[in-house]
XYZ file of C-alpha atoms in Angstrom:
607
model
C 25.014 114.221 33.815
C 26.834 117.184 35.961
C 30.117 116.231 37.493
C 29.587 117.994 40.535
C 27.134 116.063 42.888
C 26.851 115.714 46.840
C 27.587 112.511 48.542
C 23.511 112.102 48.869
C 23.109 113.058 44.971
C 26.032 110.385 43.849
C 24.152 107.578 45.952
C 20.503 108.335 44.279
C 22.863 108.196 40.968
C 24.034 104.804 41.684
C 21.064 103.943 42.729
C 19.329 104.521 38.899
C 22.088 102.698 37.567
C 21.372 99.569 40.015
C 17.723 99.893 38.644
C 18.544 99.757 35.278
C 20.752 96.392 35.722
C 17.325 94.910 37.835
C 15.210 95.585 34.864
C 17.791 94.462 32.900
C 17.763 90.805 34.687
C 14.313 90.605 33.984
C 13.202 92.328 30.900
C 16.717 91.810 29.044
C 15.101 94.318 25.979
C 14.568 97.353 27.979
C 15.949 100.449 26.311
C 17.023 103.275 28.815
C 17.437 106.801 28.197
C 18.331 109.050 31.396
C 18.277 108.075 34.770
C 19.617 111.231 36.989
C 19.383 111.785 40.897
C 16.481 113.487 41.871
C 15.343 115.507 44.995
C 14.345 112.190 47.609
C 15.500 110.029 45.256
C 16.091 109.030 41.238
C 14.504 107.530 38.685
C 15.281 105.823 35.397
C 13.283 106.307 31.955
C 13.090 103.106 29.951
C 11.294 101.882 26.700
C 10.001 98.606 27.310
C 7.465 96.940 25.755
C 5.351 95.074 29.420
C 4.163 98.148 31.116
C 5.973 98.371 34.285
C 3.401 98.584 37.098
C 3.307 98.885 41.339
C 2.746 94.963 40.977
C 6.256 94.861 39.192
C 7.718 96.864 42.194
C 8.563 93.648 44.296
C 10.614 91.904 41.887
C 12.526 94.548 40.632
C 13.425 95.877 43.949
C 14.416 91.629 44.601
C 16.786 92.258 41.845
C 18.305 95.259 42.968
C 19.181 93.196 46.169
C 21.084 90.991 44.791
C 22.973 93.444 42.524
C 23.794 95.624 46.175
C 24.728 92.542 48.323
C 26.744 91.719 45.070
C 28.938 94.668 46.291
C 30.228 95.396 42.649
C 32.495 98.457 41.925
C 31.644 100.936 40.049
C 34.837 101.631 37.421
C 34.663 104.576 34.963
C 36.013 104.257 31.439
C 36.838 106.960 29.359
C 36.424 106.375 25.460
C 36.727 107.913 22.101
C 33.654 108.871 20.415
C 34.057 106.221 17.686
C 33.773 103.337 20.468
C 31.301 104.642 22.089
C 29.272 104.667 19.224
C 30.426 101.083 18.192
C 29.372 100.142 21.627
C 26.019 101.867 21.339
C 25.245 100.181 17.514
C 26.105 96.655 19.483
C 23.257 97.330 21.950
C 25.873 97.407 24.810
C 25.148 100.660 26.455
C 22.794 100.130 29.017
C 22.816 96.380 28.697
C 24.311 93.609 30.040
C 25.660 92.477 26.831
C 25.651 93.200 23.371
C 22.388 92.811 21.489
C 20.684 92.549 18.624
C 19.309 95.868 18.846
C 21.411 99.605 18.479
C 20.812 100.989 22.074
C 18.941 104.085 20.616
C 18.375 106.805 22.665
C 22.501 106.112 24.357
C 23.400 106.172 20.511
C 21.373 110.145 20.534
C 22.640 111.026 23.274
C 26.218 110.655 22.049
C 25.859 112.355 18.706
C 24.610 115.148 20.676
C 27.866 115.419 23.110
C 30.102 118.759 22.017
C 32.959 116.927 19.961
C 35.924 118.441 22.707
C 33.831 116.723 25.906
C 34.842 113.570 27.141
C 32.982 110.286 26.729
C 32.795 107.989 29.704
C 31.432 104.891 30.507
C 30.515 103.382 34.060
C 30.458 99.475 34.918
C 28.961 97.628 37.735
C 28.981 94.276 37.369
C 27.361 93.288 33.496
C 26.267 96.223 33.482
C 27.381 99.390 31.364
C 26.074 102.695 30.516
C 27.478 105.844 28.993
C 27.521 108.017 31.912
C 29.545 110.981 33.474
C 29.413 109.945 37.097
C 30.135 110.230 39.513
C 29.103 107.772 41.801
C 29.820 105.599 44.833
C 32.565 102.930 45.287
C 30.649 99.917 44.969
C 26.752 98.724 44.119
C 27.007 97.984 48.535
C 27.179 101.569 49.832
C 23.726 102.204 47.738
C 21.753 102.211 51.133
C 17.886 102.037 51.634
C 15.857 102.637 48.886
C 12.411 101.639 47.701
C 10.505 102.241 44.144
C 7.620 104.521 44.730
C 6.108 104.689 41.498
C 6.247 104.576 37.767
C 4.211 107.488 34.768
C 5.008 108.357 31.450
C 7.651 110.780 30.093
C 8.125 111.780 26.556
C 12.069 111.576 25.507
C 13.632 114.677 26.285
C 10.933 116.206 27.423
C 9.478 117.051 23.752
C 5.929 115.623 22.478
C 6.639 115.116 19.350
C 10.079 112.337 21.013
C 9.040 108.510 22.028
C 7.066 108.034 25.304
C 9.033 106.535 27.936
C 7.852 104.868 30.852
C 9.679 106.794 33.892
C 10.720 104.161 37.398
C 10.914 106.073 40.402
C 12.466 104.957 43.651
C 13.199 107.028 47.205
C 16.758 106.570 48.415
C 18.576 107.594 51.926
C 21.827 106.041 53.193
C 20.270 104.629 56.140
C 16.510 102.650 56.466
C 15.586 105.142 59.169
C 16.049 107.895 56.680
C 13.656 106.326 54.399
C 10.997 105.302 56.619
C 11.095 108.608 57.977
C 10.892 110.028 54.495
C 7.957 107.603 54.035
C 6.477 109.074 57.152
C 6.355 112.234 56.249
C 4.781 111.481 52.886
C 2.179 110.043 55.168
C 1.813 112.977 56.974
C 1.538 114.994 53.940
C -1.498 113.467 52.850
C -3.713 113.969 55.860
C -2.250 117.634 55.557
C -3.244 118.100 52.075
C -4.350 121.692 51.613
C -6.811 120.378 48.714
C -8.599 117.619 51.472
C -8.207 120.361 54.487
C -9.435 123.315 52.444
C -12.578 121.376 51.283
C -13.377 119.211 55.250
C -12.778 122.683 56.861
C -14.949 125.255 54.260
C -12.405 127.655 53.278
C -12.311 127.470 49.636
C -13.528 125.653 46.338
C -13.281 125.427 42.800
C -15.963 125.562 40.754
C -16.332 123.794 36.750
C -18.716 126.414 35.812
C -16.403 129.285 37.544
C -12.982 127.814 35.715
C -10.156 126.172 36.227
C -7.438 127.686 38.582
C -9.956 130.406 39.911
C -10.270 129.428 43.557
C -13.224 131.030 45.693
C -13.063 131.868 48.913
C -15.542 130.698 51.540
C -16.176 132.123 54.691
C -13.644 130.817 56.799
C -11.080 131.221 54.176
C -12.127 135.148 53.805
C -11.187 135.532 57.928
C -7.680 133.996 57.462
C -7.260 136.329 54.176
C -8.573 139.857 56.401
C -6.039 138.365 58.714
C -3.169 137.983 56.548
C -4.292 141.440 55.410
C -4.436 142.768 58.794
C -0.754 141.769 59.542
C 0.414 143.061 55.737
C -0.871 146.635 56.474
C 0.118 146.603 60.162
C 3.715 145.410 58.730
C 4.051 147.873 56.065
C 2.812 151.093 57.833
C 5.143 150.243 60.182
C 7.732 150.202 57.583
C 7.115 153.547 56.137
C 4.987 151.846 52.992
C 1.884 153.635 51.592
C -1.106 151.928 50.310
C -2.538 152.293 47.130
C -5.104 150.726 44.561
C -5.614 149.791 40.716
C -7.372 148.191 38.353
C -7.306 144.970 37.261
C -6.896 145.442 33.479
C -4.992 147.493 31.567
C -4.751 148.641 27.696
C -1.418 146.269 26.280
C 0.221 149.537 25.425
C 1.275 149.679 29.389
C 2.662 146.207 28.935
C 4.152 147.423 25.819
C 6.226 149.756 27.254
C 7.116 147.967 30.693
C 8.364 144.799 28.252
C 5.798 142.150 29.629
C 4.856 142.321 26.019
C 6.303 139.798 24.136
C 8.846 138.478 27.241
C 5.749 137.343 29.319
C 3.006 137.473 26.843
C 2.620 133.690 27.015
C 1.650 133.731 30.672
C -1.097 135.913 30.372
C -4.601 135.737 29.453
C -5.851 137.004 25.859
C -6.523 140.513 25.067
C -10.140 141.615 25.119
C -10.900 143.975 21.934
C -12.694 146.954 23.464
C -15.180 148.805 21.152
C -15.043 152.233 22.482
C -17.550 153.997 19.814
C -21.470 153.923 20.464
C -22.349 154.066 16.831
C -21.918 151.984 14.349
C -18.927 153.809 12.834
C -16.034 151.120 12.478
C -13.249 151.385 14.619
C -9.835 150.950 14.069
C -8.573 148.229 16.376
C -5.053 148.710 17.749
C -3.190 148.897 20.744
C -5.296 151.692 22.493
C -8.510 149.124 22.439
C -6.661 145.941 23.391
C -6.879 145.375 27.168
C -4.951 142.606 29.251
C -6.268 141.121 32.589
C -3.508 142.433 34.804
C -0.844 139.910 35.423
C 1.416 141.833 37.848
C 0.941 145.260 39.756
C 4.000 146.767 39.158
C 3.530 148.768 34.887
C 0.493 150.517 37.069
C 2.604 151.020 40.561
C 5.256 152.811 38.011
C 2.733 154.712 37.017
C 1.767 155.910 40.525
C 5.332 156.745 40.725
C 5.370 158.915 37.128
C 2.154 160.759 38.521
C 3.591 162.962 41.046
C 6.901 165.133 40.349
C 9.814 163.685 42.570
C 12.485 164.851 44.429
C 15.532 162.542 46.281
C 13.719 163.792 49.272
C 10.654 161.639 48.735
C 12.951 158.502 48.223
C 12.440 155.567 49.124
C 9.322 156.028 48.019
C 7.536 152.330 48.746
C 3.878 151.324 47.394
C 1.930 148.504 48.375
C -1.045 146.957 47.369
C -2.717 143.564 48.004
C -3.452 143.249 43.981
C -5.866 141.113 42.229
C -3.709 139.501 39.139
C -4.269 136.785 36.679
C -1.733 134.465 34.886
C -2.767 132.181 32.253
C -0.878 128.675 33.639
C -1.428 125.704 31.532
C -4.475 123.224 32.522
C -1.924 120.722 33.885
C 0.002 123.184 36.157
C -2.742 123.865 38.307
C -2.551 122.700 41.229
C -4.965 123.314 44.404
C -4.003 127.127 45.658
C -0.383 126.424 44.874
C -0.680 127.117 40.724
C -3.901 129.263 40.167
C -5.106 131.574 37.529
C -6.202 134.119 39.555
C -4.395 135.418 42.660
C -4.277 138.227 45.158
C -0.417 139.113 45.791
C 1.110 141.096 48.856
C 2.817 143.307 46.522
C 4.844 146.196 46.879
C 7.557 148.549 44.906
C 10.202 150.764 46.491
C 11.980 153.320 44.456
C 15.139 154.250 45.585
C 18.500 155.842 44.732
C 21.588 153.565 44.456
C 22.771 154.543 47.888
C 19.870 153.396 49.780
C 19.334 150.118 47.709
C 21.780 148.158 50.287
C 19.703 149.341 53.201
C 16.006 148.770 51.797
C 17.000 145.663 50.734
C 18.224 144.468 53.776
C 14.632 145.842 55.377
C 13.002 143.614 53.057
C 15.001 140.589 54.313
C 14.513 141.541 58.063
C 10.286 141.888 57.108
C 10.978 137.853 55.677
C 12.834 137.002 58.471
C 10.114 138.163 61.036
C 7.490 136.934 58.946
C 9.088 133.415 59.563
C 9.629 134.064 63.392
C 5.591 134.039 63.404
C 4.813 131.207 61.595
C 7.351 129.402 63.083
C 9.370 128.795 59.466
C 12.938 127.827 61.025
C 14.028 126.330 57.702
C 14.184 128.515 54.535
C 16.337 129.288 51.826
C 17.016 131.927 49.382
C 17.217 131.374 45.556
C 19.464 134.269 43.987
C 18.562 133.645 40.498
C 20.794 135.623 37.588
C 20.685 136.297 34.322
C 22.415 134.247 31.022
C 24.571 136.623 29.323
C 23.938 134.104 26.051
C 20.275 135.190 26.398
C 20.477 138.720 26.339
C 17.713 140.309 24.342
C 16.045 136.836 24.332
C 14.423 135.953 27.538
C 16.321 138.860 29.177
C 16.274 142.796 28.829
C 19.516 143.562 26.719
C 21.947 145.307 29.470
C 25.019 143.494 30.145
C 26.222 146.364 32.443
C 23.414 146.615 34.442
C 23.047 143.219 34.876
C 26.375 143.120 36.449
C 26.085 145.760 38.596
C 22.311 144.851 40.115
C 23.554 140.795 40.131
C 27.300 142.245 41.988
C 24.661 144.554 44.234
C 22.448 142.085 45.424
C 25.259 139.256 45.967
C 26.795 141.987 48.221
C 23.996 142.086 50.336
C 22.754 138.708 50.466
C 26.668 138.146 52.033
C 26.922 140.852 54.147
C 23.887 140.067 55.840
C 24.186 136.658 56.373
C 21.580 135.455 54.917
C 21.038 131.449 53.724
C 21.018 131.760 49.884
C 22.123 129.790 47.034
C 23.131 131.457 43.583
C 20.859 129.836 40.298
C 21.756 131.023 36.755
C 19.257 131.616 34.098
C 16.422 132.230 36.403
C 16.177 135.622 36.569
C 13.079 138.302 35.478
C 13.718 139.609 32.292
C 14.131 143.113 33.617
C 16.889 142.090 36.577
C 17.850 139.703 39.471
C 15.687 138.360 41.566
C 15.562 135.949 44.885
C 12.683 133.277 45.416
C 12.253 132.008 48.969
C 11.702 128.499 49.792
C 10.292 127.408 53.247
C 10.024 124.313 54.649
C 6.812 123.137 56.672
C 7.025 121.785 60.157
C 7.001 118.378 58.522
C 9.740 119.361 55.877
C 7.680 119.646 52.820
C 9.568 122.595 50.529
C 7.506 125.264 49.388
C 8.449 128.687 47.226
C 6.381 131.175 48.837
C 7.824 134.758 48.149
C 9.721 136.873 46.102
C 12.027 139.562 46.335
C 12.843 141.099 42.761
C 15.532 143.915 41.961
C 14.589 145.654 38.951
C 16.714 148.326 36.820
C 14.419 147.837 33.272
C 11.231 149.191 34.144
C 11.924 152.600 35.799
C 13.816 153.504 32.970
C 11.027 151.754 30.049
C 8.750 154.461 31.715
C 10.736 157.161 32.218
C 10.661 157.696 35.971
C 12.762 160.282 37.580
C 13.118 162.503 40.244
C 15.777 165.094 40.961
C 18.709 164.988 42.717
C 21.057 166.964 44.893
C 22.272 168.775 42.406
C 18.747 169.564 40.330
C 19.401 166.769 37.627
C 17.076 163.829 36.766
C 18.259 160.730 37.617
C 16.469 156.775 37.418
C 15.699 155.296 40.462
C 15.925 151.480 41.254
C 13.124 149.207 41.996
C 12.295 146.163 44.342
C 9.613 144.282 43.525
C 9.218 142.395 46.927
C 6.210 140.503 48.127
C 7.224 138.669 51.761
C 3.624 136.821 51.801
C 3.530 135.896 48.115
C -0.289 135.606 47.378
C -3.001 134.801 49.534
C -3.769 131.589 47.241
C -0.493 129.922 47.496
C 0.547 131.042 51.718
C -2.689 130.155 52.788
C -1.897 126.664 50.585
C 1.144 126.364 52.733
C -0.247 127.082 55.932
C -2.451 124.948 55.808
C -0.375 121.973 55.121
C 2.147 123.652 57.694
C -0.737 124.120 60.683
C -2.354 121.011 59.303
C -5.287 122.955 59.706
C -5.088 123.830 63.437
C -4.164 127.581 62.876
C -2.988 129.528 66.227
C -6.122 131.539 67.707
C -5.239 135.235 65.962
C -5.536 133.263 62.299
C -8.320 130.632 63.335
C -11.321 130.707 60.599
C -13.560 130.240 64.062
C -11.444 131.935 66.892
C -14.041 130.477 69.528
C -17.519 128.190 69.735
C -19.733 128.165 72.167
C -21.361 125.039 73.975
C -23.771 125.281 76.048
C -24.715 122.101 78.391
C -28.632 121.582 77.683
C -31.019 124.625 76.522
C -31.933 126.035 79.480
C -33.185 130.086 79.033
C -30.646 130.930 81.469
C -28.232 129.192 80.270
C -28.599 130.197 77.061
C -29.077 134.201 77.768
C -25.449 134.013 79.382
C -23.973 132.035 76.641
C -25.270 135.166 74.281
C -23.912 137.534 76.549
C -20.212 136.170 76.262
C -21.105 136.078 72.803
C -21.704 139.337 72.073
C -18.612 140.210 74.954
C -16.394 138.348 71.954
C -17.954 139.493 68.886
C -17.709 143.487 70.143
C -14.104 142.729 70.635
C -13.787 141.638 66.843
C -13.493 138.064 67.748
C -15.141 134.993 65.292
C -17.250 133.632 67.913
C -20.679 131.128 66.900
C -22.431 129.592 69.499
C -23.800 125.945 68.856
C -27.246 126.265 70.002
C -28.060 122.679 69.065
C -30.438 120.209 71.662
C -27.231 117.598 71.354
C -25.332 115.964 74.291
C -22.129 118.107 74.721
C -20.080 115.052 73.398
C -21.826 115.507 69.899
C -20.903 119.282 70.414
C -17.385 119.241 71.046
C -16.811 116.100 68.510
C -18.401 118.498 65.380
C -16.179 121.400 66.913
C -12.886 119.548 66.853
C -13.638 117.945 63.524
C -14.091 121.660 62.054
C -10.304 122.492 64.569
C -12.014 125.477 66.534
C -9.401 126.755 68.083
C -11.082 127.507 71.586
C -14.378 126.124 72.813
C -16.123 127.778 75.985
C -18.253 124.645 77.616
C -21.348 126.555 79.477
C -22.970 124.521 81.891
C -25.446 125.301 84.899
C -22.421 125.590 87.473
C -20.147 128.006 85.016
C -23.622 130.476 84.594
C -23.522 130.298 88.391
C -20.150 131.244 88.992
C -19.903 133.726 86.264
C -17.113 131.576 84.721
C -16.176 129.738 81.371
C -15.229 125.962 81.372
C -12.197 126.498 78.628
C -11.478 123.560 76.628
C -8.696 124.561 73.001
C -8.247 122.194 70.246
C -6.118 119.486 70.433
C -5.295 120.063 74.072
C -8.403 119.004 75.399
C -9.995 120.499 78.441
C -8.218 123.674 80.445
C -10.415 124.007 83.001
C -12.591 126.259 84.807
C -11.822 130.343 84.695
C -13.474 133.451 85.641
C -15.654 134.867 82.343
C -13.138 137.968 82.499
C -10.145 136.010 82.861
C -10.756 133.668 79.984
C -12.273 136.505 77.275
C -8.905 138.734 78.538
C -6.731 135.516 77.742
C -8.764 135.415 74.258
C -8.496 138.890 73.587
C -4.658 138.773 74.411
C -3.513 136.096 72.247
C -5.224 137.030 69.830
C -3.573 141.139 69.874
C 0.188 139.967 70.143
C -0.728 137.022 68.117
C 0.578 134.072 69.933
C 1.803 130.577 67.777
């Protein structure tokens, strides 16, 4: 266990302990292995032979009363590895006394310490465990906490280690932090991107398509060309040119930009390509194996390599809304957050050293208004750098480079202000890179984006361009992608919007209702129709013989954004009875007023 722990992390770590003497009270056999703080809360894993279920939840949690109102301290005890061991061979670690049984996995865990580290204990109450801390005073200033639920973990994570069975709990330091923790979980469920994206028709999976491949219905195709829309709008604005490629590639590409062997594992097999017609046989090697492209960027280099370069064309940035695919294991998929196949706002900005401070700092801003319109007011981002240790491993081996991209971007990231925190060992293997994590109007964390510095790649294919003074010279690379991939923002907004997207991102922008089926009526329900749909606006109309009530209740289910009620009197005043989801009805307004009010939002698009 770290040392280093907020006041919020050392109360979730008490809190495992105070489980562990509850299960303890009533299942005196238990044998624990970690129990850590967790994001929300902790948990504890535990080898026990009565599987632990919800039903258990009550009694346990009765037990962990007692131990709280008991108000015992917590004391730390530092010992030599010898007693420790002793300890752990009398069943005392994680136990309330000694026992006839070694306390196994406490007894591992030692043996496994580095012989110059401290050993220490902690003790509340009966109750002792081997343990680094910290923690809080006493078993009282736990605070509100409730067990949630309880699966299986193997030990350490590996298969082939004992199956655990893994107690969770929520904890807060007051009950109106938990119940408004509990709240939101609440909330989360009716926002579920998997339920919303299936009740409102925007996208499926399919058994006979595969696993991980979503498909895009119609309503999810408008909120993609919108997404789209804004990306190019964005870019061209931002001096970026467009550009397309294919979506396979022969492995020799991914040879020489290093995804072969560092990411090999996350993509899908090679295809063997038989190139001759005749029956002649071929040679199979490296020129006939293709790849499913996993990332843009090995052809974007290319791009780059195609045209001679001078400093006078830099930056040079490329973007492309790419098709990639990423083998993820079966049980990382997950809705449209972990896919197999995904279309990524991708783009790749060569540069000279001298400009890198200043483009990256334009990617930031693009983030930063990017969040403005979706109304993201919490986000974070994730510097993650390399492991010197793993140099030529899991990262490319240059130890000065590294330094000077990691010392680059760090500069930047604190000269512009920017909410980041710094993660080793998380890097690409060909340089730094930041992740950004939002957080949805309901305070669900997502990771969204990326923002990638790369100083590998450029020089693995042997870009250039020449300077000043007519020599070549490498240029640096972002990787950057503000809207991540259609697949996982779209995920995201929907839980974020709960499905009630502004008007300029609405599947269905407006519906039409018409009050009866008179001819009339229904001629000058087309004609706004058509009005809308010449504008570029997703209008229907719902020419159904139902009562309006049955109308509107079908178009709020489906969260139109705007419905135009038609009745007798609006045909007769040449005006539209405006009624927008989730605000109910707006009122009567001139047919030109209320299309120009449509047309408007929907240009400078309005939250």
């Amino acid at each position: 266990m770290r040392a280093q722990m907020t006041d919020i992390e050392r109360l979730r770590h008490s809190a495992s302990h105070v489980l562990a003497t509850a299960i303890l009270k009533i299942w005196p056999e238990a044998q624990f292995a970690a129990g850590p703080p967790v994001e929300n809360g902790f948990y504890y894993d535990v080898d026990l032979p009565h599987r632990i279920s919800p039903d258990d939840f009550e009694k346990i949690e009765a037990e962990m009363k007692k131990e709280i109102k008991a108000n015992h301290p917590f004391e730390k005890m530092e010992v030599s590895r010898d007693e420790a061991l002793e300890l752990g061979k009398k069943g005392r670690l994680a136990a309330l006394s000694d026992r006839g049984q070694p306390s196994k996995f406490k007894i591992d865990i030692i043996e496994n310490i580095p012989a110059n580290e401290k050993i220490s204990l902690y003790r509340n109450g009966d109750f002792i465990d081997l343990c680094a801390g910290p923690h809080v005073m006493r078993t009282g200033n736990v605070g509100a906490f409730k067990l949630t639920s309880v699966a299986s973990a193997y030990y350490k994570g590996g298969e082939k280690n004992p199956q655990l069975q893994r107690v969770y709990g929520a904890a807060f330091k007051t009950k109106r932090e938990l119940d408004d923790y509990f709240a939101m979980l609440e909330e989360g469920k009716k926002r579920d991107h998997r339920k919303l994206g299936r009740e409102l028709e925007i996208y499926i999976i399919d058994d006979d398509v595969g696993p991980g491949l979503p498909m895009w219905l119609p309503r999810g195709g408008a909120i993609i060309d919108e997404l789209e829309k804004l990306a190019r709008e964005t870019e061209f604005a931002a001096g970026y040119q467009r550009v397309r490629t294919p979506n396979l590639a022969r492995a020799r590409l991914y040879e020489i930009s290093g995804h072969l062997p560092y990411y090999a594992e996350s993509m899908f097999p090679p295809m063997e390509l038989r190139e001759q017609l005749d029956s002649t046989p071929q040679q199979l090697n490296d020129s006939t194996k293709y790849y499913l492209k996993a990332m843009n960027c090995p052809h974007h280099h290319k791009l780059f390599a195609a045209i001679p370069r001078s400093y006078r064309d830099l930056p040079l940035r490329l973007a492309e809304y790419g098709f990639c695919h990423r083998y993820e294991q079966s049980g990382e998929l997950f809705g449209l957050m972990r896919v197999r196949s995904m279309q990524m706002n991708d783009a790749h900005i060569y540069m000279t050293p001298e400009q890198f401070e200043s483009e990256f700092n334009a990617v930031n801003e693009m983030y930063l208004n990017y969040f403005k319109l979706f109304g993201l007011d919490k986000y974070l981002m994730r510097f993650s750098t390399h492991d010197p240790s793993k140099l030529g491993q899991k990262f490319v081996d240059e130890p000065e480079l590294w330094k000077q991209t990691e010392e680059m971007t760090r500069n930047v990231l604190k000269n512009s202000g920017i909410n980041y925190v710094e993660v080793p060992n998380e890097a690409a293997f060909y340089g730094p890179k930041i992740d950004v994590q939002v957080w949805s109007v309901i305070g669900r964390e997502f990771s969204i984006a990326t923002n990638q510095v790369d100083f590998a790649q450029p020089r693995r294919f042997n870009l250039v361009y020449k300077d000043k003074d007519n020599t070549e010279k490498t240029p640096l690379c972002i990787h950057r992608a503000p809207l991540g991939t259609h697949e996982r923002f779209i995920g995201f907004l929907i839980e974020h919007y709960a499905g009630n997207f502004p008007l300029w991102l609405s599947p269905e922008q407006v519906r039409i209702l018409t009050i009866g089926d008179d001819a009339k009526l229904i001629d000058y329900s087309m004609s706004i129709l058509n009005e809308l749909r010449g504008h570029q606006v997703r209008a229907e109309i719902d020419k159904s013989t139902d009562q309006i009530n049955g109308k509107i209740q079908r178009a709020e289910q489906m969260k139109v954004h705007t419905m135009f009620v038609i009745g007798k009197r609006d045909m007769e005043a040449e005006a539209i009875s405006v009624r927008v989801h989730g605000k109910g009805n707006l009122g009567a307004k001139p047919r030109a007023e209320a299309i120009a009010d449509i047309l408007s939002s929907i240009k400078e698009r309005r939250a």
